[in-house]
Amino acid sequence: MSATVAGIGLQLLAIALFVAMDTTVKAMTAEFAVAQLMFCRFVVHVAFVALLLRILSGPLPWRSKAPVQQILRSLCLAGANYMFSHALAHVPLADATAVNFASPLLTVALAALWLGESVGWRRWLGIGIGLVGVLVALRPPFLTGGPLPPAAMLLPLGTAAIYAVYQIMTRRLAAIDDPRTTILHTGVAAAVVTALAQPFVWTWPATGWGWTGLAVLGALGGVGHALLVMAFARAPASLLAPLSYTQLVWAVLASMLVFNDWPDGWTLAGAVIIAAGGVLVVLPARPATARR
């Protein structure tokens, strides 16, 4: 199996775990504050990943060659999670996920501008088409003729921008640090920052299921981001980012089966347009034809 194929497989599995985590977050926002959910998610994340790596590879490589970048990357993840979790408390999972699909498009654009990865005109066209789809999914009044959508619908868009930076930093750090070091640092700064809010928001779980849910959040996040780091160490960011579109399939199913929220026509139309743009982005470039 080639490194690129392995990276694609790891990315797809990570995406499925992230949808499971988002579903758990949305279900638990009725009982716990978003800041508490994030804190428990990141603390368990760090503990789970450290234990797993200790068992699998021995001594933990905490020391980073780029500690400031590791901290900024972790804080980007915290900011993206905070915005998306707040969105999930107010809008359906499928709607938030559709708007959040701006993230792969922005990642491809940043991969070209920041990392210097090759992104031809076809991929730029795909990015443009995808962003039109994001606009449709946001269903602004000038397009639909309807009322203003909930303000929370803008939160997934902010999430997309921050998460795109997170993914680009993941790719950059893959060339600097051991992937295990990046995996270990993913949740550390985020856990420290969210800990500051706990005296004001903490609620003790009333049942064993509450404790279980808080622990599951961390496990899903820890494993998902570990797989993400390993994926970006094996394949280009511009190739892996569009695979995030598979997230919509799982998000729509979870939205319907778990919350009985059925996506409307605007959400589905926007998702189709975004996926069309994603196809243009993910297709491999044709080799140049030799002149005769």
Coordinates of C-alpha atoms in Angstrom, one line a residue:
M1 CA 0.0 0.0 0.0
S2 CA 1.4 3.4 -1.0
A3 CA 1.8 6.2 1.5
T4 CA -0.8 8.3 -0.3
V5 CA -3.4 5.5 -0.3
A6 CA -2.7 5.0 3.4
G7 CA -3.1 8.7 4.1
I8 CA -6.5 8.7 2.3
G9 CA -7.7 5.8 4.4
L10 CA -6.6 7.4 7.6
Q11 CA -8.3 10.7 6.6
L12 CA -11.7 8.9 5.9
L13 CA -11.6 7.1 9.2
A14 CA -10.8 10.3 11.1
I15 CA -13.8 12.1 9.4
A16 CA -16.2 9.3 10.5
L17 CA -14.9 9.7 14.1
F18 CA -15.3 13.5 14.0
V19 CA -19.0 13.1 13.0
A20 CA -19.5 10.7 15.9
M21 CA -17.9 13.3 18.2
D22 CA -20.1 16.2 16.8
T23 CA -23.2 14.0 17.3
T24 CA -22.2 13.4 20.9
V25 CA -21.5 17.1 21.4
K26 CA -24.9 18.1 20.1
A27 CA -26.7 15.6 22.2
M28 CA -24.9 16.8 25.4
T29 CA -25.3 20.5 24.9
A30 CA -28.7 20.2 26.5
E31 CA -27.1 19.2 29.8
F32 CA -23.6 20.8 29.8
A33 CA -22.0 24.1 28.8
V34 CA -20.0 24.1 25.6
A35 CA -16.9 25.1 27.5
Q36 CA -17.2 22.2 29.8
L37 CA -17.7 19.7 26.9
M38 CA -14.6 21.1 25.3
F39 CA -12.5 20.9 28.5
C40 CA -13.5 17.3 29.1
R41 CA -12.9 16.5 25.4
F42 CA -9.4 17.9 25.4
V43 CA -8.3 16.6 28.8
V44 CA -9.4 13.1 28.0
H45 CA -8.0 13.5 24.5
V46 CA -4.5 14.3 25.9
A47 CA -4.6 11.5 28.5
F48 CA -5.9 8.9 26.0
V49 CA -3.4 9.8 23.3
A50 CA -0.5 9.9 25.8
L51 CA -1.4 6.4 27.2
L52 CA -1.9 5.0 23.7
L53 CA 1.4 6.2 22.4
R54 CA 3.2 5.1 25.6
I55 CA 1.9 1.6 25.1
L56 CA 2.6 1.5 21.4
S57 CA 6.0 3.3 21.1
G58 CA 7.5 3.7 24.5
P59 CA 8.9 7.1 25.8
L60 CA 6.7 10.0 24.8
P61 CA 8.4 12.6 22.5
W62 CA 7.0 15.7 24.0
R63 CA 9.8 18.1 23.0
S64 CA 8.9 20.0 19.8
K65 CA 11.3 21.8 17.4
A66 CA 8.5 24.3 16.8
P67 CA 6.7 24.8 20.2
V68 CA 5.1 28.1 19.3
Q69 CA 3.5 26.6 16.2
Q70 CA 2.3 23.6 18.2
I71 CA 0.6 25.9 20.7
L72 CA -1.0 28.0 17.9
R73 CA -2.2 24.9 16.2
S74 CA -3.8 23.6 19.4
L75 CA -5.5 27.0 20.0
C76 CA -6.8 27.0 16.4
L77 CA -8.4 23.6 17.2
A78 CA -9.9 25.0 20.4
G79 CA -11.3 28.0 18.6
A80 CA -12.8 25.9 15.8
N81 CA -14.4 23.5 18.2
Y82 CA -15.8 26.3 20.4
M83 CA -17.5 27.9 17.4
F84 CA -18.9 24.7 15.9
S85 CA -20.1 23.4 19.2
H86 CA -22.0 26.6 19.8
A87 CA -23.5 26.3 16.3
L88 CA -24.7 22.7 17.1
A89 CA -26.6 23.9 20.1
H90 CA -28.8 26.1 17.8
V91 CA -28.9 24.6 14.3
P92 CA -29.2 21.1 12.8
L93 CA -26.1 19.0 12.5
A94 CA -26.5 18.6 8.7
D95 CA -26.9 22.4 8.2
A96 CA -23.8 23.2 10.3
T97 CA -21.8 20.5 8.5
A98 CA -22.7 21.8 5.1
V99 CA -21.6 25.3 5.8
N100 CA -18.5 24.0 7.5
F101 CA -17.5 22.5 4.1
A102 CA -15.9 25.8 3.3
S103 CA -12.9 24.4 5.3
P104 CA -11.6 21.9 2.7
L105 CA -11.8 24.6 0.0
L106 CA -10.0 27.1 2.1
T107 CA -7.4 24.4 3.0
V108 CA -6.7 23.8 -0.7
A109 CA -6.3 27.5 -1.3
L110 CA -4.0 28.0 1.7
A111 CA -2.0 24.9 0.6
A112 CA -1.2 26.7 -2.6
L113 CA -0.6 30.2 -1.1
W114 CA 1.2 29.1 2.1
L115 CA 2.8 25.7 1.4
G116 CA 3.4 26.2 -2.3
E117 CA 1.6 23.0 -3.3
S118 CA 0.6 22.8 -6.9
V119 CA -3.1 23.9 -7.4
G120 CA -4.0 24.3 -11.1
W121 CA -6.8 26.3 -12.7
R122 CA -9.2 23.3 -12.4
R123 CA -8.8 23.2 -8.6
W124 CA -9.3 26.9 -8.3
L125 CA -12.5 26.6 -10.3
G126 CA -13.6 23.8 -8.0
I127 CA -12.9 26.1 -5.0
G128 CA -15.0 28.8 -6.5
I129 CA -17.9 26.4 -7.2
G130 CA -17.7 25.0 -3.7
L131 CA -17.9 28.5 -2.2
V132 CA -21.0 29.2 -4.2
G133 CA -22.5 26.0 -2.6
V134 CA -21.6 27.3 0.8
L135 CA -23.5 30.5 0.1
V136 CA -26.5 28.5 -1.0
A137 CA -26.3 26.4 2.2
L138 CA -26.3 29.6 4.2
R139 CA -29.5 30.6 2.4
P140 CA -29.3 34.4 2.7
P141 CA -32.5 36.3 2.2
F142 CA -31.3 38.0 -1.1
L143 CA -31.1 34.4 -2.5
T144 CA -34.1 32.7 -1.0
G145 CA -36.5 35.6 -0.4
G146 CA -37.0 34.2 3.1
P147 CA -36.2 35.6 6.6
L148 CA -32.7 36.0 8.0
P149 CA -31.2 32.6 8.9
P150 CA -30.2 32.1 12.5
A151 CA -27.0 34.0 13.4
A152 CA -25.6 30.7 14.6
M153 CA -25.3 29.7 10.9
L154 CA -22.3 32.0 10.6
L155 CA -20.5 30.1 13.3
P156 CA -19.7 27.1 11.1
L157 CA -18.2 29.5 8.5
G158 CA -15.9 30.9 11.1
T159 CA -15.1 27.3 12.1
A160 CA -14.2 26.5 8.5
A161 CA -11.7 29.4 8.3
I162 CA -9.9 28.5 11.6
Y163 CA -9.9 24.8 10.9
A164 CA -8.3 25.4 7.5
V165 CA -5.4 27.1 9.2
Y166 CA -5.2 24.2 11.7
Q167 CA -4.9 21.7 8.8
I168 CA -2.2 23.7 7.1
M169 CA -0.3 23.9 10.3
T170 CA -0.7 20.2 10.7
R171 CA 0.9 19.7 7.3
R172 CA 3.8 22.1 8.0
L173 CA 4.5 20.5 11.4
A174 CA 4.6 17.1 9.7
A175 CA 7.9 18.2 8.0
I176 CA 9.3 19.5 11.3
D177 CA 8.3 17.3 14.2
D178 CA 7.8 13.6 14.8
P179 CA 4.1 12.9 14.1
R180 CA 3.8 11.5 17.6
T181 CA 4.9 14.9 19.0
T182 CA 2.2 16.7 17.0
I183 CA -0.4 14.2 18.2
L184 CA 0.6 14.7 21.8
H185 CA 0.5 18.5 21.5
T186 CA -2.9 18.7 19.7
G187 CA -5.0 19.1 22.8
V188 CA -2.6 20.5 25.4
A189 CA -2.9 24.3 24.8
A190 CA -6.7 23.8 24.2
A191 CA -7.1 21.9 27.5
V192 CA -5.2 24.7 29.4
V193 CA -7.3 27.5 27.9
T194 CA -10.7 25.8 28.4
A195 CA -9.7 24.9 32.0
L196 CA -9.8 28.6 32.8
A197 CA -13.6 28.7 32.2
Q198 CA -14.5 25.7 34.4
P199 CA -15.0 27.5 37.7
F200 CA -17.8 29.4 36.0
V201 CA -19.5 26.7 33.9
W202 CA -18.8 23.3 35.5
T203 CA -21.8 21.0 36.2
W204 CA -21.3 17.6 37.8
P205 CA -22.8 14.8 35.7
A206 CA -26.0 13.5 37.3
T207 CA -25.6 10.0 35.9
G208 CA -23.0 7.5 34.8
W209 CA -24.0 8.1 31.2
G210 CA -23.0 11.7 31.6
W211 CA -19.5 10.7 32.7
T212 CA -19.4 8.2 29.9
G213 CA -20.3 10.8 27.3
L214 CA -17.7 13.2 28.5
A215 CA -15.0 10.4 28.3
V216 CA -16.2 9.3 24.8
L217 CA -15.8 12.9 23.5
G218 CA -12.1 12.8 24.4
A219 CA -11.5 9.4 23.0
L220 CA -13.2 10.2 19.7
G221 CA -11.3 13.5 19.4
G222 CA -8.0 12.0 20.4
V223 CA -8.1 9.0 18.0
G224 CA -9.6 11.2 15.2
H225 CA -6.8 13.8 15.4
A226 CA -4.1 11.2 15.7
L227 CA -5.3 9.6 12.5
L228 CA -5.5 13.1 10.9
V229 CA -1.9 13.8 11.8
M230 CA -0.7 10.5 10.4
A231 CA -2.7 11.1 7.2
F232 CA -1.1 14.5 6.6
A233 CA 2.3 13.0 7.1
R234 CA 1.6 10.6 4.2
A235 CA -0.3 12.7 1.6
P236 CA -0.5 16.3 0.4
A237 CA -3.0 18.6 2.1
S238 CA -4.5 19.6 -1.2
L239 CA -5.4 15.9 -1.8
L240 CA -6.7 15.1 1.6
A241 CA -8.8 18.2 2.3
P242 CA -11.6 17.5 -0.2
L243 CA -12.1 14.0 1.3
S244 CA -13.9 15.9 4.1
Y245 CA -16.9 16.0 1.9
T246 CA -17.7 12.4 2.9
Q247 CA -18.6 14.0 6.3
L248 CA -21.9 15.2 4.9
V249 CA -23.2 11.7 4.3
W250 CA -22.6 10.7 7.9
A251 CA -23.8 14.1 9.3
V252 CA -27.1 13.9 7.4
L253 CA -27.7 10.3 8.6
A254 CA -26.9 11.3 12.2
S255 CA -29.1 14.4 11.9
M256 CA -32.0 12.3 10.8
L257 CA -31.6 9.2 12.8
V258 CA -30.4 10.7 16.1
F259 CA -32.1 14.1 16.2
N260 CA -34.9 13.7 13.6
D261 CA -33.7 16.8 11.8
W262 CA -34.2 16.5 8.1
P263 CA -32.1 18.7 5.9
D264 CA -34.2 21.1 3.7
G265 CA -33.8 21.8 0.0
W266 CA -31.3 24.6 0.4
T267 CA -29.0 22.5 2.6
L268 CA -29.1 19.6 0.1
A269 CA -28.6 21.9 -2.9
G270 CA -25.7 23.7 -1.3
A271 CA -24.2 20.3 -0.4
V272 CA -24.5 19.1 -4.0
I273 CA -22.8 22.2 -5.4
I274 CA -20.0 21.9 -2.8
A275 CA -19.5 18.3 -3.7
A276 CA -19.3 19.2 -7.4
G277 CA -16.6 21.7 -6.6
G278 CA -14.9 19.1 -4.5
V279 CA -14.8 16.6 -7.4
L280 CA -12.9 19.1 -9.5
V281 CA -10.5 19.7 -6.7
V282 CA -9.8 16.1 -5.8
L283 CA -9.4 14.7 -9.3
P284 CA -5.7 14.2 -10.2
A285 CA -4.2 16.7 -12.7
R286 CA -3.6 15.4 -16.2
P287 CA 0.0 14.9 -17.2
A288 CA 1.2 17.4 -19.7
T289 CA 1.1 16.2 -23.3
A290 CA 4.4 16.3 -25.1
R291 CA 4.5 18.6 -28.1
R292 CA 5.3 17.1 -31.5

